[in-house]
Coordinates of C-alpha atoms in Angstrom, one line a residue:
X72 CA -100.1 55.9 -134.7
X73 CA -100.7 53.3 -132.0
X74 CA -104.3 54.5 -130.0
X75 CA -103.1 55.1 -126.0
X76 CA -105.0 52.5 -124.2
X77 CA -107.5 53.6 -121.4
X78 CA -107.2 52.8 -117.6
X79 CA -109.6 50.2 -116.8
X80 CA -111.7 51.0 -114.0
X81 CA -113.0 48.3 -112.3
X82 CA -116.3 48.5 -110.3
X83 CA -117.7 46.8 -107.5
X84 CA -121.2 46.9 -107.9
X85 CA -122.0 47.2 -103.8
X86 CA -125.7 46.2 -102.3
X87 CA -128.0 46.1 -104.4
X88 CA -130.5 47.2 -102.4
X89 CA -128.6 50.4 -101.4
X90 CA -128.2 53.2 -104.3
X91 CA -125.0 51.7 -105.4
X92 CA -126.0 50.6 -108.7
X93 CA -128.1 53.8 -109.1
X94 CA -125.0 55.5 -109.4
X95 CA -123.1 53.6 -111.1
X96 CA -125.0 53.5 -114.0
X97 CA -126.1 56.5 -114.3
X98 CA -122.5 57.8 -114.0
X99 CA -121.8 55.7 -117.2
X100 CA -125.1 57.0 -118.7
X101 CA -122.9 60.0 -119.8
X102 CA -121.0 58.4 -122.7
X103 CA -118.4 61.5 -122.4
X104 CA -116.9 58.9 -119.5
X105 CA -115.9 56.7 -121.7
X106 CA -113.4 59.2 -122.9
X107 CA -111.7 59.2 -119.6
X108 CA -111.5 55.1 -119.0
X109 CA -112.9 51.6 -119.5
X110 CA -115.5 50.7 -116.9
X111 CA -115.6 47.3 -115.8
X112 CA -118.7 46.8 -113.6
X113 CA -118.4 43.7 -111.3
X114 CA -121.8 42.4 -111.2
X115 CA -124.4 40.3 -114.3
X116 CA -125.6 41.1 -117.5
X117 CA -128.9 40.1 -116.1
X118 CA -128.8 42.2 -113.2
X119 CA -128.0 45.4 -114.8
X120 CA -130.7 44.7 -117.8
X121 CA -132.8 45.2 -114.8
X122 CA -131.4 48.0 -113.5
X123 CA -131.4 49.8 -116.3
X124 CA -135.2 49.6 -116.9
X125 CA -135.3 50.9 -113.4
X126 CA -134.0 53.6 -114.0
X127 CA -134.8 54.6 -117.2
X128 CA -131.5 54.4 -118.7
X129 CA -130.3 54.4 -122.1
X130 CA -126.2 52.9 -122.0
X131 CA -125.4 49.9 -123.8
X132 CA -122.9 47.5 -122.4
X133 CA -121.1 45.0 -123.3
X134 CA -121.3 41.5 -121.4
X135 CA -118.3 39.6 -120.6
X136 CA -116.8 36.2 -118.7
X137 CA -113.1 37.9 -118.2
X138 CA -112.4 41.1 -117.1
X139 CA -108.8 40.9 -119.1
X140 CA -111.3 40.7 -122.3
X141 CA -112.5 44.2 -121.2
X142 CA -113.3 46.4 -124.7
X143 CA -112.3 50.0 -124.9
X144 CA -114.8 52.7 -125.6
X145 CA -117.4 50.4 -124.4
X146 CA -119.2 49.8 -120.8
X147 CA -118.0 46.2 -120.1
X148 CA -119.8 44.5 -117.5
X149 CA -118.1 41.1 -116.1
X150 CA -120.5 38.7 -115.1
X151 CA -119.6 37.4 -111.7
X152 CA -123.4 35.4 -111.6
X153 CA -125.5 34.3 -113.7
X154 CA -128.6 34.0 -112.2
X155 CA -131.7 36.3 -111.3
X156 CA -131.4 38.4 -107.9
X157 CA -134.1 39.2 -105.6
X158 CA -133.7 43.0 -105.4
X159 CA -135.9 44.7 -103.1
X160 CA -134.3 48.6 -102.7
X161 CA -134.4 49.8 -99.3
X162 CA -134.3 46.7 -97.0
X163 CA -131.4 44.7 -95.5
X164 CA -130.8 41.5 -96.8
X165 CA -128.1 39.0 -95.9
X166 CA -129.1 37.4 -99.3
X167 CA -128.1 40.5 -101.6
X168 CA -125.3 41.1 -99.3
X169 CA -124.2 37.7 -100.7
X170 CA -123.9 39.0 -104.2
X171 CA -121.9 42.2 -102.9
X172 CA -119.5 40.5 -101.4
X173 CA -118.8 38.2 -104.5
X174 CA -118.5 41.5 -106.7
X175 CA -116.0 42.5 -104.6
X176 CA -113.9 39.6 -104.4
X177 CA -114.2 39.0 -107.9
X178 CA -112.9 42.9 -108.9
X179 CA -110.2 42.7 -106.0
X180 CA -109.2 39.5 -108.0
X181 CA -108.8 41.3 -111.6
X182 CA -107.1 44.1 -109.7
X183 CA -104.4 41.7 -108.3
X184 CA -103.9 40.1 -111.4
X185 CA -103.5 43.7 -113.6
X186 CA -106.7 43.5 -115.8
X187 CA -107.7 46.4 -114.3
X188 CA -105.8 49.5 -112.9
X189 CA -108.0 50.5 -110.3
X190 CA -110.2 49.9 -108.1
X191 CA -114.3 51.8 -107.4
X192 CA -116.3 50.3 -104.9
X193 CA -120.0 51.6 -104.8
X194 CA -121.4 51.0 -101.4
X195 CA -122.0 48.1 -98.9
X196 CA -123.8 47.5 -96.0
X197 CA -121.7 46.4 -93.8
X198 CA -123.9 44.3 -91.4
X199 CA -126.0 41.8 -94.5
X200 CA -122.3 41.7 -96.4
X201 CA -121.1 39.8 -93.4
X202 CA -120.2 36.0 -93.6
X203 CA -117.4 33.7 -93.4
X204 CA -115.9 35.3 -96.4
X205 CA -116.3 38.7 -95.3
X206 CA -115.9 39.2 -91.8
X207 CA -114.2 43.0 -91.4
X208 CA -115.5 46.5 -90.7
X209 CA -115.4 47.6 -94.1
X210 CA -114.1 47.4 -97.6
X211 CA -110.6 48.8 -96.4
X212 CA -109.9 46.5 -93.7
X213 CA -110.4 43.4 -96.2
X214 CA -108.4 45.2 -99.2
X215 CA -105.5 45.5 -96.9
X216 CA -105.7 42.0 -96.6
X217 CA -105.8 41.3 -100.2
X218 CA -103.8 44.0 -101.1
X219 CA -99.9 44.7 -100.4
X220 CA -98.9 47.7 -97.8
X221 CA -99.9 49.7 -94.8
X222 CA -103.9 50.8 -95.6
X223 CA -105.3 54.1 -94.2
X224 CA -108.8 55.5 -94.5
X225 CA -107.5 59.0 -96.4
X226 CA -110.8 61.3 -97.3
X227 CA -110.0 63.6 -99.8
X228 CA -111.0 66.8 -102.4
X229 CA -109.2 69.6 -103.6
X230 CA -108.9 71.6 -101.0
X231 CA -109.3 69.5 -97.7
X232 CA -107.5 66.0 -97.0
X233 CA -108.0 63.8 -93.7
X234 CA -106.3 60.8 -92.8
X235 CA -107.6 58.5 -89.7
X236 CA -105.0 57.0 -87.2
X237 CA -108.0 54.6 -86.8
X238 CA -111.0 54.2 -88.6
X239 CA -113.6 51.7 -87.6
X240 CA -112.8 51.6 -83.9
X241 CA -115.3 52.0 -81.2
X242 CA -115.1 54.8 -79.0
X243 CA -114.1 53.0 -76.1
X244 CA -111.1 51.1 -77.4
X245 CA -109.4 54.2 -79.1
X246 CA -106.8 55.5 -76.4
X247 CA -105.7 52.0 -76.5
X248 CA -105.0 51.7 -80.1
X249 CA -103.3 54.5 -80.3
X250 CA -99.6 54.0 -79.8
X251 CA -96.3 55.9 -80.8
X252 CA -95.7 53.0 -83.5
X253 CA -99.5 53.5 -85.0
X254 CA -99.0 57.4 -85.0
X255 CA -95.5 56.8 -86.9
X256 CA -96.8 54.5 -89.7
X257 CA -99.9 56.2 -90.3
X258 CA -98.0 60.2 -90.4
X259 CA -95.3 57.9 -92.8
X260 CA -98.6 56.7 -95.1
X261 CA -99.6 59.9 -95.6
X262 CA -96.3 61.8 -96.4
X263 CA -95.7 59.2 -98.8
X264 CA -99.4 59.7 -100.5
X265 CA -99.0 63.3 -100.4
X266 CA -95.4 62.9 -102.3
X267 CA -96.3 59.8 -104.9
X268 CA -100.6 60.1 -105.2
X269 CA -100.9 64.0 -105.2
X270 CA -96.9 65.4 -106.5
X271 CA -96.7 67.5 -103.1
X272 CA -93.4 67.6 -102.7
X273 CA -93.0 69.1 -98.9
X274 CA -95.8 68.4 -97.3
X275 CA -97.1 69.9 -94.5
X276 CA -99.9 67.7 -92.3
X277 CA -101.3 68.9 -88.9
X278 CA -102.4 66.4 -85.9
X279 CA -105.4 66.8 -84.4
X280 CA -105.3 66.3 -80.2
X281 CA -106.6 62.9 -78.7
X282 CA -108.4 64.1 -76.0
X283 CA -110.5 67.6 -76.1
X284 CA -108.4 70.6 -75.9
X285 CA -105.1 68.2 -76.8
X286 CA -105.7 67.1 -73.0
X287 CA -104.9 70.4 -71.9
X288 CA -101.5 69.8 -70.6
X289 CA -102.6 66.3 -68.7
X290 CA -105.8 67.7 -66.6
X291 CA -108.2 65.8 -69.8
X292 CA -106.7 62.6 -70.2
X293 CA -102.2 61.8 -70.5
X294 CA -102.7 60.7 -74.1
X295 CA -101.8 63.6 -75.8
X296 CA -99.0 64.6 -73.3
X297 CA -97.3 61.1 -72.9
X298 CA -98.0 59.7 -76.5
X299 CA -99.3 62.0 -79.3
X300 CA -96.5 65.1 -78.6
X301 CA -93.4 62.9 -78.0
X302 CA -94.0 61.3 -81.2
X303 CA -94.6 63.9 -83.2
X304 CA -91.2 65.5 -81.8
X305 CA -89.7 62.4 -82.9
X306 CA -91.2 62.5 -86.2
X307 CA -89.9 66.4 -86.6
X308 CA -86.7 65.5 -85.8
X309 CA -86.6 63.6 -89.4
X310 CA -87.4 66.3 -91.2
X311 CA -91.2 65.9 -91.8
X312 CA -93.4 69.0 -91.3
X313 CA -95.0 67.5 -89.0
X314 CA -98.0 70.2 -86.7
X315 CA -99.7 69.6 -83.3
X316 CA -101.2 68.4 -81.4
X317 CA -104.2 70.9 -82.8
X318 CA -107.3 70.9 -80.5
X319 CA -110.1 69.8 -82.7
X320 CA -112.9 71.5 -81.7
X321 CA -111.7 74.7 -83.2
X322 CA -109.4 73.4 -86.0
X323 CA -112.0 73.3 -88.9
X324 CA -114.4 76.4 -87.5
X325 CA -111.1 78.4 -87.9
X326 CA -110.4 77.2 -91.1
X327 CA -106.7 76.2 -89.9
X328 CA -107.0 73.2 -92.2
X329 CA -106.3 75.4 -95.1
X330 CA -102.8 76.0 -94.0
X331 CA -102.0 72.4 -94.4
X332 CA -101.8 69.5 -97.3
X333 CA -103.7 67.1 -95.1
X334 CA -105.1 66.5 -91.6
X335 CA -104.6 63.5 -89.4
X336 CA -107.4 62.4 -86.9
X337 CA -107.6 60.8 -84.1
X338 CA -110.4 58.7 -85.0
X339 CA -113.7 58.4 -87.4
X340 CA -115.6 60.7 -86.4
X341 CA -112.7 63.4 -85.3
X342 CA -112.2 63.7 -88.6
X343 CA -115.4 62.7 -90.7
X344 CA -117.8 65.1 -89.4
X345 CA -115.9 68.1 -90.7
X346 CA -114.9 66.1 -93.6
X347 CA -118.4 65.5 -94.6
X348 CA -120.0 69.1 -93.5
X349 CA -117.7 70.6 -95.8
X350 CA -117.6 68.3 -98.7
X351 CA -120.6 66.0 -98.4
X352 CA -121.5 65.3 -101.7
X353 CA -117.8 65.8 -103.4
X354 CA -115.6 64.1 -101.1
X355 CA -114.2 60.5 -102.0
X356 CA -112.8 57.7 -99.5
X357 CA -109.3 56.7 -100.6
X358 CA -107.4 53.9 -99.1
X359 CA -104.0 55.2 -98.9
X360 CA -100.7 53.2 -98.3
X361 CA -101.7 49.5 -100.7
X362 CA -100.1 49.0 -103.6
X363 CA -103.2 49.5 -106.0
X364 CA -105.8 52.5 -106.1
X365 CA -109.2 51.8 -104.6
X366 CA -111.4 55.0 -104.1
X367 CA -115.6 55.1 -103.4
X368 CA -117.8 57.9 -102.9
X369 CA -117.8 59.6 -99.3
X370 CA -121.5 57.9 -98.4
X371 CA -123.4 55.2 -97.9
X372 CA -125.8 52.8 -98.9
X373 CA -128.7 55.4 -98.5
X374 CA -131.5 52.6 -98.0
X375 CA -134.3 55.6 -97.5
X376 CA -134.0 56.6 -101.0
X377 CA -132.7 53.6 -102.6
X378 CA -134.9 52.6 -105.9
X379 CA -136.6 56.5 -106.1
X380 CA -134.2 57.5 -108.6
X381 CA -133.0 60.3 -107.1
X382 CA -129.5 59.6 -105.7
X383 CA -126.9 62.3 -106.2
X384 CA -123.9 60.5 -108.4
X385 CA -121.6 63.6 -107.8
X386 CA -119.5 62.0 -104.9
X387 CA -119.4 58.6 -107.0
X388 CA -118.5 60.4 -110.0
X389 CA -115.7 62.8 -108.7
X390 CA -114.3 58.7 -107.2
X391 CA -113.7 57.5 -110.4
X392 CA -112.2 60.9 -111.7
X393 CA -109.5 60.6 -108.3
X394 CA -108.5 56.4 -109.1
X395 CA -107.7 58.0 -112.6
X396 CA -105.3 61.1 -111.3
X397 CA -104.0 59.1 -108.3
X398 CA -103.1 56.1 -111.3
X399 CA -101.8 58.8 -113.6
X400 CA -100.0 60.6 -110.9
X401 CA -98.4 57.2 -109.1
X402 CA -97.3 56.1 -112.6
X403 CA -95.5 58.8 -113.1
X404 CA -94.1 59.2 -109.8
X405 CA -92.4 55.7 -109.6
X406 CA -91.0 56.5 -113.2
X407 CA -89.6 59.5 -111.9
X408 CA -87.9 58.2 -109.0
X409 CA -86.7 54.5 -110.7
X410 CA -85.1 57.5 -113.7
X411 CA -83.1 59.1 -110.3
X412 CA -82.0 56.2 -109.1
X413 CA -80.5 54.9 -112.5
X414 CA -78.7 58.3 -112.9
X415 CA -77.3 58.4 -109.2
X416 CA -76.0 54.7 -109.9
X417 CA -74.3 56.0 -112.8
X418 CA -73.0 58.8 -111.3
X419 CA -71.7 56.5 -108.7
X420 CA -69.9 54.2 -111.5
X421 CA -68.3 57.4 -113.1
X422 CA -67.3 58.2 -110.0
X423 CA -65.5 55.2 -108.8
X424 CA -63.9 54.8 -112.3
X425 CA -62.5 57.8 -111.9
X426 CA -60.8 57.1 -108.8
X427 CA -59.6 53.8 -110.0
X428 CA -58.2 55.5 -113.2
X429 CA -56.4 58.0 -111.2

């Protein structure tokens, strides 16, 4: 019998300096892993030699020069560089952000071209990755630029799912952004991830309010009252089960959120905050709506710690498992509805050869 091949996860190693690679490695220290995918890790065989003797490891890898040469049952890493970096954990470094940036690019690259199925990015730091390569907010806004589709910033576990109607916009500029359009897309995003990423078949997503207290009817701010409702009546009036405008001060305290499949915020922190007091440590950052699977772990760089061997590697862990189920469950998805669509055409042939017959 023909051995099922593996998904090949592909991992952006993140700055170096942060506790990226910390966790990384010591997710794949655990050769149990390997029984659920083949890691690719984006990075050098150098670099991770020393790594590993920082932190004490003991996983063997396997170097390669193409990430389509991946190996199964075996921790591949692809060198992107080949020469020594000057790691120095805890500082910001425009330097080491160099060599972020090129681990990136080189896994979106392999991801584009199928040799590998998703997509993990450990952390950046978003201000030393910046250069005239990289010149965006955050990994999301460049994917969606390398990637096809609509991206949205989608935090998920189990049990609690947030999407942002904008994610790295300052606090000023948000009543702006927002626009009947923007609302529509981003609600559309995440009733299609619901359906093809998570096999919810009905889903039911509530809105959280704008403006404190959802404006209360116009006195705080016309947002919710001349954009946010009408569109969400329009939305209803298709058939989504669409909920809102929630005022979100009270929405997570009162454990509303339960009642739904996901939440949509307003912006970052709207909907991070309760994200993160709720799940820190177990949540996962998945861009929604692009037409391959990138997830990361729900935190950052963690400079004040980095190097002390004592990062936590559950959030980073509980990433890779959600690329796998969101690839598994998208696979089968699209299989699902191309089968449907064969059958309705040939119900439509029978049906027309029928009349002709007749």
């Amino acid at each position: 019998m023909k051995q099922v091949q593996k998904i090949k996860l592909g991992i952006s190693i993140g700055d170096l300096n942060g506790i990226g690679s910390e966790i990384v490695l010591k997710t794949f220290d655990d050769s149990r892993m390997l029984d659920f995918c083949t890691p690719v890790i984006f990075a050098s065989a150098k670099t991770v030699t020393f790594l590993k003797k920082q932190y004490k490891l003991s996983l063997n890898f396997q170097g390669i020069d193409d990430p389509s040469k991946a190996i199964d049952g075996k921790i591949n890493v692809m060198n992107v560089w080949k020469e020594n970096v000057d790691i120095n954990f805890g500082e910001e470094d425009p330097e080491v952000g160099k060599y972020a940036f090129l681990s990136l690019e080189a896994a979106t690259v392999a991801l584009k071209n199928d040799d590998i199925d998703v997509l993990v990015t450990a952390p950046i730091n978003k201000s030393s990755i910046q250069s005239e390569n990289f010149n965006f907010p955050g990994h999301t806004d460049y994917l969606a630029q390398e990637l096809e589709g609509e991206s949205l910033m989608f935090m998920i576990t189990d049990t609690l799912k947030i999407g942002l109607l904008t994610d790295h916009v300052a606090l000023k500029d948000i009543a702006s952004v927002i626009t009947p359009e923007l609302i529509q897309k981003k609600i559309d995003i995440i009733h299609e991830t619901l359906k093809q990423d998570f096999r919810i078949q009905k889903p039911k997503i509530a809105v959280l309010g704008i403006n404190p207290h959802s404006g209360d009817n116009g006195v705080i701010g016309k947002e919710d009252e001349e954009i946010l409702k009408p569109t969400l009546h329009k939305i209803r009036e298709k058939g989504k089960l669409v909920y809102g405008p929630y005022s979100a001060d009270s929405f997570f305290g009162s454990k509303n959120y339960k009642n739904f499949d996901a939440v949509v915020a307003s912006y970052h922190d709207q909907g991070l905050i309760p994200f993160k007091t709720l799940s820190f440590g177990n949540g996962v950052n998945f861009t929604a709506g692009l037409n391959k699977v990138r997830t990361s772990p729900d935190h950052g760089t963690a400079f004040e710690i980095a190097g002390t061997n004592s990062a936590n590697i559950n959030s980073f862990k509980e990433a890779v498992f959600k690329a796998i189920e969101i690839y598994k469950c998208r696979k089968e998805y699209r299989k699902l509805t191309k089968n449907a669509l064969k059958k309705q055409g040939r119900k439509d042939t029978n049906k027309k050869l029928f009349t002709k017959d007749n």
